[in-house]
Amino acid sequence: MKKIALSLSLCLTFLLCSCVSQLKINSAKGETRHWIVPELNTVAVSYIGDSLLKEGTASTSDALVLKDDYGKLGWTAFFNKGTYKFVGTASKRINHENQTVRVYQYGNPMPGVTGTIYAQLLETSDGDVYYNTNTLPMLNKDDYSKTTVVADVNDYYFEQQLIYTGTEGKIIKFTYREFADGTARPAFTIDATYDMSQDNVIRFKGAVLEIVSYNNQSIKYKVVSGYKK
C-alpha cells in the first residue's frame, strides 16, 4: 500500500508540475504595416479576374513557430506545433528571479481543470524561450523559429484592389474594391473604364499604372505609384 501511495503521490506531483501556468498578461497591439503588390516600377502581367494592384495596411505581430508537438495530450501540459502569436508581456519567476517576459500564445484554446486554457511560450530579455508550465522547460534554438504574422480580424486590416475585367476595343475595364478586416465593402466597389486611345496611363484614386500592352485575356503593365503616394 505504501508503494502504491508513493507512486500515486509521485504521479500527482509530476502532473501538477507539468500543468500549464496561466499568467496575467499586459496586452500588446500589433504594429501597422503597409504593403503593395506588385512592386513599384516592375513589369507585371494580369489576366481577367486578376488583381492589377493590391495595396493595404494590416496589423502585424511577432510570432514563434513551434516545429513539433510537446507534451502528452491529456496527461501533461500539451503544446501544439504551429504558430504562437505575441500577445503581450507578463511577470514570471524564472531561475529564482522575477522577470518580465514576452508571451506568445497558440490560437486554439484547450479544456483545463479550471476552465479554458491556452498554450503559451515565454521569451526572456536574454532571448531564451520556455514552455509555460510550472516546471518551465527551456526550448532549444532548433525547436522553433521566429516570424511575423498578420493579426486576426479583430485587429486593424484594410486593403484596396484594382481588378482587370477585360477590354472592348481601346477601352480597358476594371473593378475597384475596398476590404476592411478581409470583407469587401459594398459601398466601395466601383466598375470603371479607361480609353487607351488617349494615352497609356491609368490614374485612379491616386494610383498610377503605365500600360505596356493588353488584349481581352491579359494585360502587361507597370505600377508607377500606389494609392498611398
mmCIF file with all atom_site columns, C-alpha atoms in Angstrom:
data_model
loop_
_atom_site.group_PDB
_atom_site.id
_atom_site.type_symbol
_atom_site.label_atom_id
_atom_site.label_alt_id
_atom_site.label_comp_id
_atom_site.label_asym_id
_atom_site.label_entity_id
_atom_site.label_seq_id
_atom_site.pdbx_PDB_ins_code
_atom_site.Cartn_x
_atom_site.Cartn_y
_atom_site.Cartn_z
_atom_site.occupancy
_atom_site.B_iso_or_equiv
_atom_site.pdbx_formal_charge
_atom_site.auth_seq_id
_atom_site.auth_comp_id
_atom_site.auth_asym_id
_atom_site.auth_atom_id
_atom_site.pdbx_PDB_model_num
ATOM 1   C CA . MET A 1 1   ? 0.000   0.000  0.000   1.00 0.00 ? 1   MET A CA 1
ATOM 2   C CA . LYS A 1 2   ? 2.873   2.347  0.846   1.00 0.00 ? 2   LYS A CA 1
ATOM 3   C CA . LYS A 1 3   ? 4.389   1.742  -2.607  1.00 0.00 ? 3   LYS A CA 1
ATOM 4   C CA . ILE A 1 4   ? 1.027   2.441  -4.290  1.00 0.00 ? 4   ILE A CA 1
ATOM 5   C CA . ALA A 1 5   ? 0.537   5.609  -2.260  1.00 0.00 ? 5   ALA A CA 1
ATOM 6   C CA . LEU A 1 6   ? 4.070   6.715  -3.066  1.00 0.00 ? 6   LEU A CA 1
ATOM 7   C CA . SER A 1 7   ? 3.537   6.033  -6.778  1.00 0.00 ? 7   SER A CA 1
ATOM 8   C CA . LEU A 1 8   ? 0.260   7.970  -6.779  1.00 0.00 ? 8   LEU A CA 1
ATOM 9   C CA . SER A 1 9   ? 1.948   10.826 -4.929  1.00 0.00 ? 9   SER A CA 1
ATOM 10  C CA . LEU A 1 10  ? 4.788   10.942 -7.461  1.00 0.00 ? 10  LEU A CA 1
ATOM 11  C CA . CYS A 1 11  ? 2.345   10.845 -10.388 1.00 0.00 ? 11  CYS A CA 1
ATOM 12  C CA . LEU A 1 12  ? 0.267   13.647 -8.864  1.00 0.00 ? 12  LEU A CA 1
ATOM 13  C CA . THR A 1 13  ? 3.394   15.713 -8.273  1.00 0.00 ? 13  THR A CA 1
ATOM 14  C CA . PHE A 1 14  ? 4.506   15.095 -11.864 1.00 0.00 ? 14  PHE A CA 1
ATOM 15  C CA . LEU A 1 15  ? 1.131   16.131 -13.279 1.00 0.00 ? 15  LEU A CA 1
ATOM 16  C CA . LEU A 1 16  ? 0.910   19.252 -11.134 1.00 0.00 ? 16  LEU A CA 1
ATOM 17  C CA . CYS A 1 17  ? 4.431   20.306 -12.059 1.00 0.00 ? 17  CYS A CA 1
ATOM 18  C CA . SER A 1 18  ? 3.683   19.738 -15.742 1.00 0.00 ? 18  SER A CA 1
ATOM 19  C CA . CYS A 1 19  ? 0.490   21.796 -15.850 1.00 0.00 ? 19  CYS A CA 1
ATOM 20  C CA . VAL A 1 20  ? 0.140   24.921 -17.941 1.00 0.00 ? 20  VAL A CA 1
ATOM 21  C CA . SER A 1 21  ? 0.782   28.010 -15.854 1.00 0.00 ? 21  SER A CA 1
ATOM 22  C CA . GLN A 1 22  ? -1.677  30.846 -16.570 1.00 0.00 ? 22  GLN A CA 1
ATOM 23  C CA . LEU A 1 23  ? -0.362  34.411 -16.458 1.00 0.00 ? 23  LEU A CA 1
ATOM 24  C CA . LYS A 1 24  ? -1.861  37.865 -16.097 1.00 0.00 ? 24  LYS A CA 1
ATOM 25  C CA . ILE A 1 25  ? -0.926  39.396 -19.447 1.00 0.00 ? 25  ILE A CA 1
ATOM 26  C CA . ASN A 1 26  ? -0.423  43.058 -20.270 1.00 0.00 ? 26  ASN A CA 1
ATOM 27  C CA . SER A 1 27  ? -1.932  43.034 -23.760 1.00 0.00 ? 27  SER A CA 1
ATOM 28  C CA . ALA A 1 28  ? 0.005   44.407 -26.723 1.00 0.00 ? 28  ALA A CA 1
ATOM 29  C CA . LYS A 1 29  ? -1.234  45.798 -30.029 1.00 0.00 ? 29  LYS A CA 1
ATOM 30  C CA . GLY A 1 30  ? 0.293   44.712 -33.333 1.00 0.00 ? 30  GLY A CA 1
ATOM 31  C CA . GLU A 1 31  ? 2.398   47.025 -35.451 1.00 0.00 ? 31  GLU A CA 1
ATOM 32  C CA . THR A 1 32  ? 0.841   48.570 -38.555 1.00 0.00 ? 32  THR A CA 1
ATOM 33  C CA . ARG A 1 33  ? 2.463   47.559 -41.852 1.00 0.00 ? 33  ARG A CA 1
ATOM 34  C CA . HIS A 1 34  ? 1.850   48.980 -45.333 1.00 0.00 ? 34  HIS A CA 1
ATOM 35  C CA . TRP A 1 35  ? 2.246   46.676 -48.366 1.00 0.00 ? 35  TRP A CA 1
ATOM 36  C CA . ILE A 1 36  ? 1.778   46.808 -52.136 1.00 0.00 ? 36  ILE A CA 1
ATOM 37  C CA . VAL A 1 37  ? 1.639   44.101 -54.861 1.00 0.00 ? 37  VAL A CA 1
ATOM 38  C CA . PRO A 1 38  ? 3.193   44.114 -57.409 1.00 0.00 ? 38  PRO A CA 1
ATOM 39  C CA . GLU A 1 39  ? 6.294   46.095 -56.505 1.00 0.00 ? 39  GLU A CA 1
ATOM 40  C CA . LEU A 1 40  ? 6.542   49.592 -57.930 1.00 0.00 ? 40  LEU A CA 1
ATOM 41  C CA . ASN A 1 41  ? 8.181   50.078 -61.351 1.00 0.00 ? 41  ASN A CA 1
ATOM 42  C CA . THR A 1 42  ? 8.326   46.373 -62.197 1.00 0.00 ? 42  THR A CA 1
ATOM 43  C CA . VAL A 1 43  ? 6.536   44.943 -65.256 1.00 0.00 ? 43  VAL A CA 1
ATOM 44  C CA . ALA A 1 44  ? 3.704   42.576 -64.295 1.00 0.00 ? 44  ALA A CA 1
ATOM 45  C CA . VAL A 1 45  ? 1.076   40.540 -66.167 1.00 0.00 ? 45  VAL A CA 1
ATOM 46  C CA . SER A 1 46  ? -2.530  40.007 -65.016 1.00 0.00 ? 46  SER A CA 1
ATOM 47  C CA . TYR A 1 47  ? -5.409  38.067 -66.555 1.00 0.00 ? 47  TYR A CA 1
ATOM 48  C CA . ILE A 1 48  ? -9.160  38.678 -66.467 1.00 0.00 ? 48  ILE A CA 1
ATOM 49  C CA . GLY A 1 49  ? -10.324 38.454 -62.867 1.00 0.00 ? 49  GLY A CA 1
ATOM 50  C CA . ASP A 1 50  ? -6.801  39.002 -61.510 1.00 0.00 ? 50  ASP A CA 1
ATOM 51  C CA . SER A 1 51  ? -5.782  41.962 -59.434 1.00 0.00 ? 51  SER A CA 1
ATOM 52  C CA . LEU A 1 52  ? -3.759  44.663 -61.192 1.00 0.00 ? 52  LEU A CA 1
ATOM 53  C CA . LEU A 1 53  ? -2.870  46.305 -57.902 1.00 0.00 ? 53  LEU A CA 1
ATOM 54  C CA . LYS A 1 54  ? -3.297  45.294 -54.279 1.00 0.00 ? 54  LYS A CA 1
ATOM 55  C CA . GLU A 1 55  ? -2.374  47.699 -51.554 1.00 0.00 ? 55  GLU A CA 1
ATOM 56  C CA . GLY A 1 56  ? -3.216  47.712 -47.902 1.00 0.00 ? 56  GLY A CA 1
ATOM 57  C CA . THR A 1 57  ? -2.478  48.288 -44.278 1.00 0.00 ? 57  THR A CA 1
ATOM 58  C CA . ALA A 1 58  ? -2.556  45.499 -41.743 1.00 0.00 ? 58  ALA A CA 1
ATOM 59  C CA . SER A 1 59  ? -1.788  44.997 -38.105 1.00 0.00 ? 59  SER A CA 1
ATOM 60  C CA . THR A 1 60  ? 1.119   42.569 -37.778 1.00 0.00 ? 60  THR A CA 1
ATOM 61  C CA . SER A 1 61  ? 2.583   40.744 -34.818 1.00 0.00 ? 61  SER A CA 1
ATOM 62  C CA . ASP A 1 62  ? 5.773   38.899 -33.906 1.00 0.00 ? 62  ASP A CA 1
ATOM 63  C CA . ALA A 1 63  ? 5.341   35.140 -33.604 1.00 0.00 ? 63  ALA A CA 1
ATOM 64  C CA . LEU A 1 64  ? 7.199   31.953 -32.744 1.00 0.00 ? 64  LEU A CA 1
ATOM 65  C CA . VAL A 1 65  ? 6.679   28.797 -34.793 1.00 0.00 ? 65  VAL A CA 1
ATOM 66  C CA . LEU A 1 66  ? 6.982   25.595 -32.753 1.00 0.00 ? 66  LEU A CA 1
ATOM 67  C CA . LYS A 1 67  ? 8.298   22.862 -35.040 1.00 0.00 ? 67  LYS A CA 1
ATOM 68  C CA . ASP A 1 68  ? 6.987   19.785 -33.160 1.00 0.00 ? 68  ASP A CA 1
ATOM 69  C CA . ASP A 1 69  ? 4.307   18.942 -30.598 1.00 0.00 ? 69  ASP A CA 1
ATOM 70  C CA . TYR A 1 70  ? 5.496   18.942 -26.995 1.00 0.00 ? 70  TYR A CA 1
ATOM 71  C CA . GLY A 1 71  ? 3.963   17.099 -24.013 1.00 0.00 ? 71  GLY A CA 1
ATOM 72  C CA . LYS A 1 72  ? 1.332   14.392 -23.661 1.00 0.00 ? 72  LYS A CA 1
ATOM 73  C CA . LEU A 1 73  ? -2.224  15.426 -24.500 1.00 0.00 ? 73  LEU A CA 1
ATOM 74  C CA . GLY A 1 74  ? -4.479  14.569 -21.557 1.00 0.00 ? 74  GLY A CA 1
ATOM 75  C CA . TRP A 1 75  ? -1.557  13.774 -19.238 1.00 0.00 ? 75  TRP A CA 1
ATOM 76  C CA . THR A 1 76  ? 0.710   16.801 -19.109 1.00 0.00 ? 76  THR A CA 1
ATOM 77  C CA . ALA A 1 77  ? 0.805   20.303 -20.488 1.00 0.00 ? 77  ALA A CA 1
ATOM 78  C CA . PHE A 1 78  ? 0.490   19.980 -24.257 1.00 0.00 ? 78  PHE A CA 1
ATOM 79  C CA . PHE A 1 79  ? 1.870   22.398 -26.857 1.00 0.00 ? 79  PHE A CA 1
ATOM 80  C CA . ASN A 1 80  ? 0.706   22.061 -30.465 1.00 0.00 ? 80  ASN A CA 1
ATOM 81  C CA . LYS A 1 81  ? 3.249   22.570 -33.167 1.00 0.00 ? 81  LYS A CA 1
ATOM 82  C CA . GLY A 1 82  ? 2.412   25.713 -35.110 1.00 0.00 ? 82  GLY A CA 1
ATOM 83  C CA . THR A 1 83  ? 2.332   29.482 -34.741 1.00 0.00 ? 83  THR A CA 1
ATOM 84  C CA . TYR A 1 84  ? 2.299   31.221 -31.359 1.00 0.00 ? 84  TYR A CA 1
ATOM 85  C CA . LYS A 1 85  ? 1.382   34.896 -31.680 1.00 0.00 ? 85  LYS A CA 1
ATOM 86  C CA . PHE A 1 86  ? 2.855   37.585 -29.410 1.00 0.00 ? 86  PHE A CA 1
ATOM 87  C CA . VAL A 1 87  ? 0.020   38.782 -27.147 1.00 0.00 ? 87  VAL A CA 1
ATOM 88  C CA . GLY A 1 88  ? 1.786   40.905 -24.522 1.00 0.00 ? 88  GLY A CA 1
ATOM 89  C CA . THR A 1 89  ? 4.089   40.805 -21.528 1.00 0.00 ? 89  THR A CA 1
ATOM 90  C CA . ALA A 1 90  ? 3.793   39.274 -18.072 1.00 0.00 ? 90  ALA A CA 1
ATOM 91  C CA . SER A 1 91  ? 5.728   38.778 -14.881 1.00 0.00 ? 91  SER A CA 1
ATOM 92  C CA . LYS A 1 92  ? 7.157   35.282 -14.333 1.00 0.00 ? 92  LYS A CA 1
ATOM 93  C CA . ARG A 1 93  ? 9.630   33.818 -11.869 1.00 0.00 ? 93  ARG A CA 1
ATOM 94  C CA . ILE A 1 94  ? 12.393  32.153 -13.883 1.00 0.00 ? 94  ILE A CA 1
ATOM 95  C CA . ASN A 1 95  ? 15.649  30.844 -12.422 1.00 0.00 ? 95  ASN A CA 1
ATOM 96  C CA . HIS A 1 96  ? 14.685  32.190 -8.965  1.00 0.00 ? 96  HIS A CA 1
ATOM 97  C CA . GLU A 1 97  ? 14.191  35.700 -10.318 1.00 0.00 ? 97  GLU A CA 1
ATOM 98  C CA . ASN A 1 98  ? 11.062  37.647 -11.260 1.00 0.00 ? 98  ASN A CA 1
ATOM 99  C CA . GLN A 1 99  ? 11.315  38.687 -14.889 1.00 0.00 ? 99  GLN A CA 1
ATOM 100 C CA . THR A 1 100 ? 9.195   40.483 -17.466 1.00 0.00 ? 100 THR A CA 1
ATOM 101 C CA . VAL A 1 101 ? 8.692   38.043 -20.315 1.00 0.00 ? 101 VAL A CA 1
ATOM 102 C CA . ARG A 1 102 ? 7.128   38.256 -23.783 1.00 0.00 ? 102 ARG A CA 1
ATOM 103 C CA . VAL A 1 103 ? 4.147   35.892 -24.046 1.00 0.00 ? 103 VAL A CA 1
ATOM 104 C CA . TYR A 1 104 ? 3.412   34.020 -27.296 1.00 0.00 ? 104 TYR A CA 1
ATOM 105 C CA . GLN A 1 105 ? 0.061   32.215 -27.408 1.00 0.00 ? 105 GLN A CA 1
ATOM 106 C CA . TYR A 1 106 ? -1.354  29.434 -29.577 1.00 0.00 ? 106 TYR A CA 1
ATOM 107 C CA . GLY A 1 107 ? -4.670  30.414 -31.156 1.00 0.00 ? 107 GLY A CA 1
ATOM 108 C CA . ASN A 1 108 ? -6.874  27.453 -30.232 1.00 0.00 ? 108 ASN A CA 1
ATOM 109 C CA . PRO A 1 109 ? -7.716  27.003 -26.510 1.00 0.00 ? 109 PRO A CA 1
ATOM 110 C CA . MET A 1 110 ? -7.726  23.690 -24.665 1.00 0.00 ? 110 MET A CA 1
ATOM 111 C CA . PRO A 1 111 ? -10.007 22.464 -21.855 1.00 0.00 ? 111 PRO A CA 1
ATOM 112 C CA . GLY A 1 112 ? -8.317  22.654 -18.458 1.00 0.00 ? 112 GLY A CA 1
ATOM 113 C CA . VAL A 1 113 ? -9.108  21.743 -14.878 1.00 0.00 ? 113 VAL A CA 1
ATOM 114 C CA . THR A 1 114 ? -10.102 25.335 -14.080 1.00 0.00 ? 114 THR A CA 1
ATOM 115 C CA . GLY A 1 115 ? -11.609 26.158 -17.483 1.00 0.00 ? 115 GLY A CA 1
ATOM 116 C CA . THR A 1 116 ? -10.289 27.075 -20.913 1.00 0.00 ? 116 THR A CA 1
ATOM 117 C CA . ILE A 1 117 ? -6.509  27.484 -21.144 1.00 0.00 ? 117 ILE A CA 1
ATOM 118 C CA . TYR A 1 118 ? -4.054  28.492 -23.857 1.00 0.00 ? 118 TYR A CA 1
ATOM 119 C CA . ALA A 1 119 ? -0.657  27.012 -24.611 1.00 0.00 ? 119 ALA A CA 1
ATOM 120 C CA . GLN A 1 120 ? 1.967   29.717 -24.247 1.00 0.00 ? 120 GLN A CA 1
ATOM 121 C CA . LEU A 1 121 ? 5.675   30.201 -24.899 1.00 0.00 ? 121 LEU A CA 1
ATOM 122 C CA . LEU A 1 122 ? 7.669   32.714 -22.867 1.00 0.00 ? 122 LEU A CA 1
ATOM 123 C CA . GLU A 1 123 ? 10.677  34.706 -24.100 1.00 0.00 ? 123 GLU A CA 1
ATOM 124 C CA . THR A 1 124 ? 13.047  36.423 -21.672 1.00 0.00 ? 124 THR A CA 1
ATOM 125 C CA . SER A 1 125 ? 15.039  39.585 -22.305 1.00 0.00 ? 125 SER A CA 1
ATOM 126 C CA . ASP A 1 126 ? 18.064  37.324 -22.918 1.00 0.00 ? 126 ASP A CA 1
ATOM 127 C CA . GLY A 1 127 ? 16.236  35.655 -25.823 1.00 0.00 ? 127 GLY A CA 1
ATOM 128 C CA . ASP A 1 128 ? 15.682  32.319 -24.054 1.00 0.00 ? 128 ASP A CA 1
ATOM 129 C CA . VAL A 1 129 ? 12.314  30.680 -24.762 1.00 0.00 ? 129 VAL A CA 1
ATOM 130 C CA . TYR A 1 130 ? 10.396  28.467 -22.287 1.00 0.00 ? 130 TYR A CA 1
ATOM 131 C CA . TYR A 1 131 ? 7.253   26.344 -22.355 1.00 0.00 ? 131 TYR A CA 1
ATOM 132 C CA . ASN A 1 132 ? 4.853   27.986 -19.915 1.00 0.00 ? 132 ASN A CA 1
ATOM 133 C CA . THR A 1 133 ? 4.414   25.202 -17.369 1.00 0.00 ? 133 THR A CA 1
ATOM 134 C CA . ASN A 1 134 ? 5.161   25.126 -13.658 1.00 0.00 ? 134 ASN A CA 1
ATOM 135 C CA . THR A 1 135 ? 8.483   23.423 -14.432 1.00 0.00 ? 135 THR A CA 1
ATOM 136 C CA . LEU A 1 136 ? 9.414   25.838 -17.277 1.00 0.00 ? 136 LEU A CA 1
ATOM 137 C CA . PRO A 1 137 ? 11.326  23.555 -19.685 1.00 0.00 ? 137 PRO A CA 1
ATOM 138 C CA . MET A 1 138 ? 13.539  25.639 -21.972 1.00 0.00 ? 138 MET A CA 1
ATOM 139 C CA . LEU A 1 139 ? 13.383  25.212 -25.759 1.00 0.00 ? 139 LEU A CA 1
ATOM 140 C CA . ASN A 1 140 ? 16.461  24.577 -27.858 1.00 0.00 ? 140 ASN A CA 1
ATOM 141 C CA . LYS A 1 141 ? 17.128  27.077 -30.633 1.00 0.00 ? 141 LYS A CA 1
ATOM 142 C CA . ASP A 1 142 ? 16.255  24.481 -33.284 1.00 0.00 ? 142 ASP A CA 1
ATOM 143 C CA . ASP A 1 143 ? 12.862  23.744 -31.646 1.00 0.00 ? 143 ASP A CA 1
ATOM 144 C CA . TYR A 1 144 ? 11.321  26.948 -33.002 1.00 0.00 ? 144 TYR A CA 1
ATOM 145 C CA . SER A 1 145 ? 11.719  29.816 -35.459 1.00 0.00 ? 145 SER A CA 1
ATOM 146 C CA . LYS A 1 146 ? 10.728  33.485 -35.389 1.00 0.00 ? 146 LYS A CA 1
ATOM 147 C CA . THR A 1 147 ? 8.374   35.113 -37.888 1.00 0.00 ? 147 THR A CA 1
ATOM 148 C CA . THR A 1 148 ? 5.848   37.924 -38.387 1.00 0.00 ? 148 THR A CA 1
ATOM 149 C CA . VAL A 1 149 ? 2.146   37.266 -38.942 1.00 0.00 ? 149 VAL A CA 1
ATOM 150 C CA . VAL A 1 150 ? -0.844  39.352 -39.993 1.00 0.00 ? 150 VAL A CA 1
ATOM 151 C CA . ALA A 1 151 ? -3.070  39.875 -36.992 1.00 0.00 ? 151 ALA A CA 1
ATOM 152 C CA . ASP A 1 152 ? -6.551  38.329 -36.813 1.00 0.00 ? 152 ASP A CA 1
ATOM 153 C CA . VAL A 1 153 ? -9.730  40.058 -37.979 1.00 0.00 ? 153 VAL A CA 1
ATOM 154 C CA . ASN A 1 154 ? -10.246 41.657 -34.595 1.00 0.00 ? 154 ASN A CA 1
ATOM 155 C CA . ASP A 1 155 ? -7.204  43.816 -35.326 1.00 0.00 ? 155 ASP A CA 1
ATOM 156 C CA . TYR A 1 156 ? -6.870  46.505 -37.978 1.00 0.00 ? 156 TYR A CA 1
ATOM 157 C CA . TYR A 1 157 ? -6.851  45.444 -41.631 1.00 0.00 ? 157 TYR A CA 1
ATOM 158 C CA . PHE A 1 158 ? -7.593  47.461 -44.788 1.00 0.00 ? 158 PHE A CA 1
ATOM 159 C CA . GLU A 1 159 ? -6.997  46.624 -48.450 1.00 0.00 ? 159 GLU A CA 1
ATOM 160 C CA . GLN A 1 160 ? -7.605  48.239 -51.848 1.00 0.00 ? 160 GLN A CA 1
ATOM 161 C CA . GLN A 1 161 ? -7.745  46.240 -55.096 1.00 0.00 ? 161 GLN A CA 1
ATOM 162 C CA . LEU A 1 162 ? -7.890  47.084 -58.794 1.00 0.00 ? 162 LEU A CA 1
ATOM 163 C CA . ILE A 1 163 ? -9.127  44.065 -60.794 1.00 0.00 ? 163 ILE A CA 1
ATOM 164 C CA . TYR A 1 164 ? -8.794  43.622 -64.573 1.00 0.00 ? 164 TYR A CA 1
ATOM 165 C CA . THR A 1 165 ? -12.132 42.694 -66.212 1.00 0.00 ? 165 THR A CA 1
ATOM 166 C CA . GLY A 1 166 ? -11.245 42.824 -69.943 1.00 0.00 ? 166 GLY A CA 1
ATOM 167 C CA . THR A 1 167 ? -11.358 45.176 -72.935 1.00 0.00 ? 167 THR A CA 1
ATOM 168 C CA . GLU A 1 168 ? -13.695 46.438 -75.638 1.00 0.00 ? 168 GLU A CA 1
ATOM 169 C CA . GLY A 1 169 ? -11.571 47.759 -78.488 1.00 0.00 ? 169 GLY A CA 1
ATOM 170 C CA . LYS A 1 170 ? -9.457  50.547 -76.975 1.00 0.00 ? 170 LYS A CA 1
ATOM 171 C CA . ILE A 1 171 ? -11.439 50.524 -73.728 1.00 0.00 ? 171 ILE A CA 1
ATOM 172 C CA . ILE A 1 172 ? -9.897  48.845 -70.665 1.00 0.00 ? 172 ILE A CA 1
ATOM 173 C CA . LYS A 1 173 ? -12.341 47.742 -67.964 1.00 0.00 ? 173 LYS A CA 1
ATOM 174 C CA . PHE A 1 174 ? -11.610 47.161 -64.306 1.00 0.00 ? 174 PHE A CA 1
ATOM 175 C CA . THR A 1 175 ? -13.262 46.983 -60.875 1.00 0.00 ? 175 THR A CA 1
ATOM 176 C CA . TYR A 1 176 ? -12.077 48.770 -57.759 1.00 0.00 ? 176 TYR A CA 1
ATOM 177 C CA . ARG A 1 177 ? -12.782 47.241 -54.340 1.00 0.00 ? 177 ARG A CA 1
ATOM 178 C CA . GLU A 1 178 ? -12.007 48.057 -50.743 1.00 0.00 ? 178 GLU A CA 1
ATOM 179 C CA . PHE A 1 179 ? -11.778 45.462 -47.988 1.00 0.00 ? 179 PHE A CA 1
ATOM 180 C CA . ALA A 1 180 ? -11.970 46.026 -44.245 1.00 0.00 ? 180 ALA A CA 1
ATOM 181 C CA . ASP A 1 181 ? -10.991 43.127 -41.963 1.00 0.00 ? 181 ASP A CA 1
ATOM 182 C CA . GLY A 1 182 ? -10.994 40.822 -45.001 1.00 0.00 ? 182 GLY A CA 1
ATOM 183 C CA . THR A 1 183 ? -14.569 41.617 -46.101 1.00 0.00 ? 183 THR A CA 1
ATOM 184 C CA . ALA A 1 184 ? -15.483 43.586 -49.234 1.00 0.00 ? 184 ALA A CA 1
ATOM 185 C CA . ARG A 1 185 ? -17.227 46.874 -48.510 1.00 0.00 ? 185 ARG A CA 1
ATOM 186 C CA . PRO A 1 186 ? -20.227 47.047 -50.927 1.00 0.00 ? 186 PRO A CA 1
ATOM 187 C CA . ALA A 1 187 ? -20.328 50.862 -50.926 1.00 0.00 ? 187 ALA A CA 1
ATOM 188 C CA . PHE A 1 188 ? -16.710 50.898 -52.099 1.00 0.00 ? 188 PHE A CA 1
ATOM 189 C CA . THR A 1 189 ? -16.953 48.598 -55.122 1.00 0.00 ? 189 THR A CA 1
ATOM 190 C CA . ILE A 1 190 ? -16.729 50.596 -58.373 1.00 0.00 ? 190 ILE A CA 1
ATOM 191 C CA . ASP A 1 191 ? -16.701 49.484 -62.028 1.00 0.00 ? 191 ASP A CA 1
ATOM 192 C CA . ALA A 1 192 ? -14.744 51.840 -64.304 1.00 0.00 ? 192 ALA A CA 1
ATOM 193 C CA . THR A 1 193 ? -13.277 52.101 -67.814 1.00 0.00 ? 193 THR A CA 1
ATOM 194 C CA . TYR A 1 194 ? -10.331 53.875 -69.442 1.00 0.00 ? 194 TYR A CA 1
ATOM 195 C CA . ASP A 1 195 ? -9.909  54.874 -73.102 1.00 0.00 ? 195 ASP A CA 1
ATOM 196 C CA . MET A 1 196 ? -6.432  53.812 -74.218 1.00 0.00 ? 196 MET A CA 1
ATOM 197 C CA . SER A 1 197 ? -6.682  55.844 -77.432 1.00 0.00 ? 197 SER A CA 1
ATOM 198 C CA . GLN A 1 198 ? -5.875  58.930 -75.343 1.00 0.00 ? 198 GLN A CA 1
ATOM 199 C CA . ASP A 1 199 ? -2.690  57.662 -73.631 1.00 0.00 ? 199 ASP A CA 1
ATOM 200 C CA . ASN A 1 200 ? -1.304  54.513 -71.980 1.00 0.00 ? 200 ASN A CA 1
ATOM 201 C CA . VAL A 1 201 ? -1.586  55.656 -68.366 1.00 0.00 ? 201 VAL A CA 1
ATOM 202 C CA . ILE A 1 202 ? -4.367  54.801 -65.910 1.00 0.00 ? 202 ILE A CA 1
ATOM 203 C CA . ARG A 1 203 ? -4.879  57.122 -62.947 1.00 0.00 ? 203 ARG A CA 1
ATOM 204 C CA . PHE A 1 204 ? -7.366  56.103 -60.265 1.00 0.00 ? 204 PHE A CA 1
ATOM 205 C CA . LYS A 1 205 ? -7.669  57.207 -56.616 1.00 0.00 ? 205 LYS A CA 1
ATOM 206 C CA . GLY A 1 206 ? -4.034  58.271 -56.576 1.00 0.00 ? 206 GLY A CA 1
ATOM 207 C CA . ALA A 1 207 ? -2.688  55.074 -58.169 1.00 0.00 ? 207 ALA A CA 1
ATOM 208 C CA . VAL A 1 208 ? -0.839  55.388 -61.491 1.00 0.00 ? 208 VAL A CA 1
ATOM 209 C CA . LEU A 1 209 ? -0.391  52.400 -63.855 1.00 0.00 ? 209 LEU A CA 1
ATOM 210 C CA . GLU A 1 210 ? 1.533   52.514 -67.121 1.00 0.00 ? 210 GLU A CA 1
ATOM 211 C CA . ILE A 1 211 ? 0.047   50.034 -69.634 1.00 0.00 ? 211 ILE A CA 1
ATOM 212 C CA . VAL A 1 212 ? 2.601   48.222 -71.811 1.00 0.00 ? 212 VAL A CA 1
ATOM 213 C CA . SER A 1 213 ? 0.204   46.017 -73.825 1.00 0.00 ? 213 SER A CA 1
ATOM 214 C CA . TYR A 1 214 ? -3.210  44.404 -73.459 1.00 0.00 ? 214 TYR A CA 1
ATOM 215 C CA . ASN A 1 215 ? -5.877  42.191 -75.052 1.00 0.00 ? 215 ASN A CA 1
ATOM 216 C CA . ASN A 1 216 ? -9.168  40.708 -73.902 1.00 0.00 ? 216 ASN A CA 1
ATOM 217 C CA . GLN A 1 217 ? -7.380  37.997 -71.908 1.00 0.00 ? 217 GLN A CA 1
ATOM 218 C CA . SER A 1 218 ? -4.365  39.641 -70.310 1.00 0.00 ? 218 SER A CA 1
ATOM 219 C CA . ILE A 1 219 ? -2.669  42.958 -69.612 1.00 0.00 ? 219 ILE A CA 1
ATOM 220 C CA . LYS A 1 220 ? 1.001   43.853 -69.175 1.00 0.00 ? 220 LYS A CA 1
ATOM 221 C CA . TYR A 1 221 ? 1.679   46.917 -67.080 1.00 0.00 ? 221 TYR A CA 1
ATOM 222 C CA . LYS A 1 222 ? 3.868   48.699 -64.539 1.00 0.00 ? 222 LYS A CA 1
ATOM 223 C CA . VAL A 1 223 ? 2.689   50.288 -61.275 1.00 0.00 ? 223 VAL A CA 1
ATOM 224 C CA . VAL A 1 224 ? 4.262   53.756 -61.091 1.00 0.00 ? 224 VAL A CA 1
ATOM 225 C CA . SER A 1 225 ? 2.649   54.706 -57.761 1.00 0.00 ? 225 SER A CA 1
ATOM 226 C CA . GLY A 1 226 ? 0.123   53.188 -55.403 1.00 0.00 ? 226 GLY A CA 1
ATOM 227 C CA . TYR A 1 227 ? -2.945  54.620 -53.721 1.00 0.00 ? 227 TYR A CA 1
ATOM 228 C CA . LYS A 1 228 ? -0.742  55.943 -50.921 1.00 0.00 ? 228 LYS A CA 1
ATOM 229 C CA . LYS A 1 229 ? 1.880   58.175 -52.527 1.00 0.00 ? 229 LYS A CA 1
#
